[in-house]
PDB file of C-alpha atoms in Angstrom:
ATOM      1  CA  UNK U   1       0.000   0.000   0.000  1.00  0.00           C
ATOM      2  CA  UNK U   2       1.160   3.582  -0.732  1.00  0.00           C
ATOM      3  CA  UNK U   3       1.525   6.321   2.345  1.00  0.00           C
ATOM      4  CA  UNK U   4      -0.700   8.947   2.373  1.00  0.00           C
ATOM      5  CA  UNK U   5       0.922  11.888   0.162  1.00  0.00           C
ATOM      6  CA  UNK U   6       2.571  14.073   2.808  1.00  0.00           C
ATOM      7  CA  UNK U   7       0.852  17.487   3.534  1.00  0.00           C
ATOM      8  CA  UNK U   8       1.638  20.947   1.629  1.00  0.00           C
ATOM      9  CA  UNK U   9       0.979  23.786   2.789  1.00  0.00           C
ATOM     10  CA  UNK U  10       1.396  26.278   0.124  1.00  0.00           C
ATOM     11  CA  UNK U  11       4.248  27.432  -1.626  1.00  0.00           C
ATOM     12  CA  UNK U  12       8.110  27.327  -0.574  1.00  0.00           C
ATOM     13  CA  UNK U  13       8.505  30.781  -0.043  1.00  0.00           C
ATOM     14  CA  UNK U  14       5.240  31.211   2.230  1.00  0.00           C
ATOM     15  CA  UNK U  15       6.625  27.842   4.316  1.00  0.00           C
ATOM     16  CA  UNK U  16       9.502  29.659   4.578  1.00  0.00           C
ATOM     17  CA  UNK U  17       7.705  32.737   6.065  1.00  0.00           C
ATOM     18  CA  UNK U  18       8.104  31.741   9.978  1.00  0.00           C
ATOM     19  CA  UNK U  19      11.504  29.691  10.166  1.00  0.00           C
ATOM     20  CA  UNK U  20      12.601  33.179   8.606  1.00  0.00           C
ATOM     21  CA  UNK U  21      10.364  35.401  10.665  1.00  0.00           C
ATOM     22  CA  UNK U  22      12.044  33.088  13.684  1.00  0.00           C
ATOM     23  CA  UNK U  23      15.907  33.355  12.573  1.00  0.00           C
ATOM     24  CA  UNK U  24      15.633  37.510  12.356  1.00  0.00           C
ATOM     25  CA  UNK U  25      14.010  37.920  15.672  1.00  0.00           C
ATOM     26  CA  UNK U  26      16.556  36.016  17.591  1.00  0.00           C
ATOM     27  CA  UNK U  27      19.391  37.141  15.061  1.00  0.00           C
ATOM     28  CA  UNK U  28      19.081  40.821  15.823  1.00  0.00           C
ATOM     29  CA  UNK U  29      19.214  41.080  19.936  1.00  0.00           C
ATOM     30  CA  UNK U  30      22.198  38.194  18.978  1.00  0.00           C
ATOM     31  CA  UNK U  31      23.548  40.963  16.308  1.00  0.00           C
ATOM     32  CA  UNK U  32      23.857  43.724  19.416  1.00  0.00           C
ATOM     33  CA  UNK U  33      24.985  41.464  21.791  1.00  0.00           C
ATOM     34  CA  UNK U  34      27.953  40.558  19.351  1.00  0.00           C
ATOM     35  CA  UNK U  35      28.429  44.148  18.176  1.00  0.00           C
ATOM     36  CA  UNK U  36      27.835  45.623  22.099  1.00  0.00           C
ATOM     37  CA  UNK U  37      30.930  43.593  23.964  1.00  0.00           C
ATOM     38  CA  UNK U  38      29.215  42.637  27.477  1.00  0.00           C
ATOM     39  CA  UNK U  39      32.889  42.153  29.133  1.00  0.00           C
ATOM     40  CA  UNK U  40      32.562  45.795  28.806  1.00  0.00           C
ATOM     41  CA  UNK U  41      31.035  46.500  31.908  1.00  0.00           C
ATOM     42  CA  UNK U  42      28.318  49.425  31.800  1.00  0.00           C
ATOM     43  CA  UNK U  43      26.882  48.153  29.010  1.00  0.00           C
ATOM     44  CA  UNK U  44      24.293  45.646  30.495  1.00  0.00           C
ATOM     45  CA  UNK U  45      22.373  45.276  33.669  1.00  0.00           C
ATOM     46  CA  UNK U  46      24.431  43.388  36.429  1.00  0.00           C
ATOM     47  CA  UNK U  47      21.976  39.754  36.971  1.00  0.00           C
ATOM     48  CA  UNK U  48      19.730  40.559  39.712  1.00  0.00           C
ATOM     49  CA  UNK U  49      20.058  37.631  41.748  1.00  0.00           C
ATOM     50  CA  UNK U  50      23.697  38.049  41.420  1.00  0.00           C
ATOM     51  CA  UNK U  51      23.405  41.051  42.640  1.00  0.00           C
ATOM     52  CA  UNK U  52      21.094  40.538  45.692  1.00  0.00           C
ATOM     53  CA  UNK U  53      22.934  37.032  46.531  1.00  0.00           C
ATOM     54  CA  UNK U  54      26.459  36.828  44.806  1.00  0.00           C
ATOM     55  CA  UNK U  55      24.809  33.060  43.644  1.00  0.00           C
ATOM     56  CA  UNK U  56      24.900  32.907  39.534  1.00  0.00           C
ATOM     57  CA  UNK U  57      21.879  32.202  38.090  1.00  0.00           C
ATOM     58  CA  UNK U  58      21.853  29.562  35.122  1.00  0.00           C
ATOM     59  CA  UNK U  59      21.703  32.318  32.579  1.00  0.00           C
ATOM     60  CA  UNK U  60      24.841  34.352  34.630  1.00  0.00           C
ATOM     61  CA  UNK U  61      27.190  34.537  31.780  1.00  0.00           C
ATOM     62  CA  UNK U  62      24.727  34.498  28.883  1.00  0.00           C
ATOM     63  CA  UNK U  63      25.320  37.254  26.910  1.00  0.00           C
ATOM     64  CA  UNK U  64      28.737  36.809  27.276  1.00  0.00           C
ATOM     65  CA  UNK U  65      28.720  33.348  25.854  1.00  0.00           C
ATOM     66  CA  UNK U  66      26.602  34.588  23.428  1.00  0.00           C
ATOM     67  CA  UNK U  67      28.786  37.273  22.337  1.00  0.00           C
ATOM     68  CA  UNK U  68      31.562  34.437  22.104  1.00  0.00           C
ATOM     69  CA  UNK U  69      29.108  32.306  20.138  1.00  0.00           C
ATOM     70  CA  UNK U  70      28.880  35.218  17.549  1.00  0.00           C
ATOM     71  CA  UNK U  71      32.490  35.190  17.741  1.00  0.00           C
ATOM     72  CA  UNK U  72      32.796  31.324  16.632  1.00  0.00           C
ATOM     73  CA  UNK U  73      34.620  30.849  20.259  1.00  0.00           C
ATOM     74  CA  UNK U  74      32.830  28.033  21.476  1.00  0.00           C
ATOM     75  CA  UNK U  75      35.533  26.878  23.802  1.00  0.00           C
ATOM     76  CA  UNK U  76      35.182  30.699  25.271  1.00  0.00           C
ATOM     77  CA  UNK U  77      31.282  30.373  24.944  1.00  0.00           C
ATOM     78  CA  UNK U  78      31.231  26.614  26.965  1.00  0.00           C
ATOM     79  CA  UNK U  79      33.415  28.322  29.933  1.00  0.00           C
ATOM     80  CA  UNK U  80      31.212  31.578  30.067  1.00  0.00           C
ATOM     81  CA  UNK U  81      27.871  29.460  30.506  1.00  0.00           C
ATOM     82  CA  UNK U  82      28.107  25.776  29.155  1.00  0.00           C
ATOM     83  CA  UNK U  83      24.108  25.658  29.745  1.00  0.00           C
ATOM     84  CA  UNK U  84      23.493  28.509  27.308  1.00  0.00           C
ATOM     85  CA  UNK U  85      25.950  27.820  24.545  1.00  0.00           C
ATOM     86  CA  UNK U  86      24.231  23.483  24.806  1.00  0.00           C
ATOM     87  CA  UNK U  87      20.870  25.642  24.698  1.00  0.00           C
ATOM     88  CA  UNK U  88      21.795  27.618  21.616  1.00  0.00           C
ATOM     89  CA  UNK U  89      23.479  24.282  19.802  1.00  0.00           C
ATOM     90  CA  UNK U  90      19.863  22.562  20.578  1.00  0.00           C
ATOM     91  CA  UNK U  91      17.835  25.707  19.377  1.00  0.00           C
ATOM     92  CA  UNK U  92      19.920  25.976  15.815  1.00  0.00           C
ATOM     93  CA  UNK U  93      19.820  22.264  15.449  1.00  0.00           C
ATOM     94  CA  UNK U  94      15.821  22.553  15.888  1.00  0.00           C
ATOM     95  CA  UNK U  95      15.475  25.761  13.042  1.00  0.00           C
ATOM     96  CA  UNK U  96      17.437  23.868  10.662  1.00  0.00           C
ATOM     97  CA  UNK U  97      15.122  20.571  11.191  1.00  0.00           C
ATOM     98  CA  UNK U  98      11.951  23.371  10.832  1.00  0.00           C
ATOM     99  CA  UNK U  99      13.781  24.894   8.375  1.00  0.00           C
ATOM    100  CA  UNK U 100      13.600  21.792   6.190  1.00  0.00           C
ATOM    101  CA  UNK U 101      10.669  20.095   7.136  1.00  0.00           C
ATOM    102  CA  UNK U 102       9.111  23.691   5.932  1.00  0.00           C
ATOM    103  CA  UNK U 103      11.185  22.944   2.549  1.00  0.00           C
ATOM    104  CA  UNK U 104       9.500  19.617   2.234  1.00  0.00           C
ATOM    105  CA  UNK U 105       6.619  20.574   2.981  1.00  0.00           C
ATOM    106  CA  UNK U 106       5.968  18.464   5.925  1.00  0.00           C
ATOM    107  CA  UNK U 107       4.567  19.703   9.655  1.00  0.00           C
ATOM    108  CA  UNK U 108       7.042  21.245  12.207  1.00  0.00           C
ATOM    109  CA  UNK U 109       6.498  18.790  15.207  1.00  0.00           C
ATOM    110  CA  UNK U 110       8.678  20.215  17.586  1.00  0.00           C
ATOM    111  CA  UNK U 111       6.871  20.320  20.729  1.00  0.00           C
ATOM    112  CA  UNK U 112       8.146  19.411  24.731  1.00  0.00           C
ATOM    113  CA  UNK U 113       6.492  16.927  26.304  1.00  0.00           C
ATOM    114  CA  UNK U 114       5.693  17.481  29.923  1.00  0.00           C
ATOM    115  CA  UNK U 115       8.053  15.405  30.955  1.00  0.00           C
ATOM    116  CA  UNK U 116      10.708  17.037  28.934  1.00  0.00           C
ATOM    117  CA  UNK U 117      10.197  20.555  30.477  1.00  0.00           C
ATOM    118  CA  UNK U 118      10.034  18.785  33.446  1.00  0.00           C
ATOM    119  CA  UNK U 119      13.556  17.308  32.712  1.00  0.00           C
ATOM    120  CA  UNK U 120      14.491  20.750  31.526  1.00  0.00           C
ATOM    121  CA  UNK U 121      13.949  22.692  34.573  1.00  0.00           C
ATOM    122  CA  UNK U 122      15.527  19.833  36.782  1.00  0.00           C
ATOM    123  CA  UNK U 123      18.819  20.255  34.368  1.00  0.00           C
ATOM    124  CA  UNK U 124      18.593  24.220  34.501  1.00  0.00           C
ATOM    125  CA  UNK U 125      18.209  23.894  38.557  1.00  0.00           C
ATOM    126  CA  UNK U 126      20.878  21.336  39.118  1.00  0.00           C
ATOM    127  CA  UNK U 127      22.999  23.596  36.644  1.00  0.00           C
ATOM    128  CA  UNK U 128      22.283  26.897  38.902  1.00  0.00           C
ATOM    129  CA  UNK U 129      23.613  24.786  42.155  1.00  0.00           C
ATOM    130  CA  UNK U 130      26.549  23.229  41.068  1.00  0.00           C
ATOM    131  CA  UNK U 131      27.600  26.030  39.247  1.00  0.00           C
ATOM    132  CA  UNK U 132      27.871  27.964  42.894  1.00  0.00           C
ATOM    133  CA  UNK U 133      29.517  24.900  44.863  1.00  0.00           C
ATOM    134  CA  UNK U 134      33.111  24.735  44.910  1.00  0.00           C
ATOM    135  CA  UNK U 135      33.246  21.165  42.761  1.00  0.00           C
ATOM    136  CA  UNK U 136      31.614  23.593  39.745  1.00  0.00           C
ATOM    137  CA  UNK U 137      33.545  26.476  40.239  1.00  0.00           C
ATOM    138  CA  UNK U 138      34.504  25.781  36.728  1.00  0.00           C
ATOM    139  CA  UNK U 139      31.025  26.364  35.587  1.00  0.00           C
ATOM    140  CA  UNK U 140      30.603  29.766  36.894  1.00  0.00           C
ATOM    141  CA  UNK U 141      31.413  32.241  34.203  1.00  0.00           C
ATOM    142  CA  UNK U 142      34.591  34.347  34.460  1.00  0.00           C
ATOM    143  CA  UNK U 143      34.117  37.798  36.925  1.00  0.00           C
ATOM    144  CA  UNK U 144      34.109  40.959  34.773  1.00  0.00           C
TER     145      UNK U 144
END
């Protein structure tokens, strides 16, 4: 028996229309975050939490791994927040598979189960608490 002919939902260009409309909202905050050096300091708001508890937070570090990403430094990225630069590896690897299923024609599917988000959190809070124990010193991001 033949599959059912796969969906299509219009032409390339207007499949194309939200992987693209995705890629240039996060590509222009990550355009002045790579122009607008946040190991400057002045430049950015000091983390709140930081601030208030001298703990890092998982995203302590962020825009200056994501600076590095821009940069191609992943080694420089990994050591400024591992979580974040694993985060933005997973999040390119997941337009390029819309990206293409949008080519073919075929449904996104990319959806988190509960127990994924679930699994998510628990990785994001065990990050945040080892990150501020002496065993992960190495995982707190560099002082500025």
């Amino acid at each position: 028996m033949n599959a059912p002919a796969a969906p299509d939902f219009g032409s390339v260009p207007r499949r194309l229309v939200r992987p693209l409309a995705a890629l240039v909202a996060v590509a222009m905050p990550t355009a002045f975050v790579g122009a607008v050096d946040p190991n400057t300091p002045g430049h950015y708001p000091v983390c709140p939490l930081l601030q208030a508890t001298g703990w890092w937070c998982p995203g302590c570090g962020g825009l200056r791994c994501v600076h590095a990403l821009t940069r191609g430094d992943l080694l420089t990225a990994g050591h400024d927040n591992l979580m974040v630069t694993l985060l933005a590896l997973a999040a390119l690897a997941l337009w390029v598979r819309w990206t293409v299923r949008a080519v073919r024609g075929r449904p996104a599917g990319v959806r988190l189960t509960g127990r994924q988000t679930v699994l998510l959190m628990v990785a994001l809070a065990v990050f945040a608490v080892v990150r501020n124990l002496p065993i992960g010193a190495g995982l707190a991001p560099p002082a500025v």
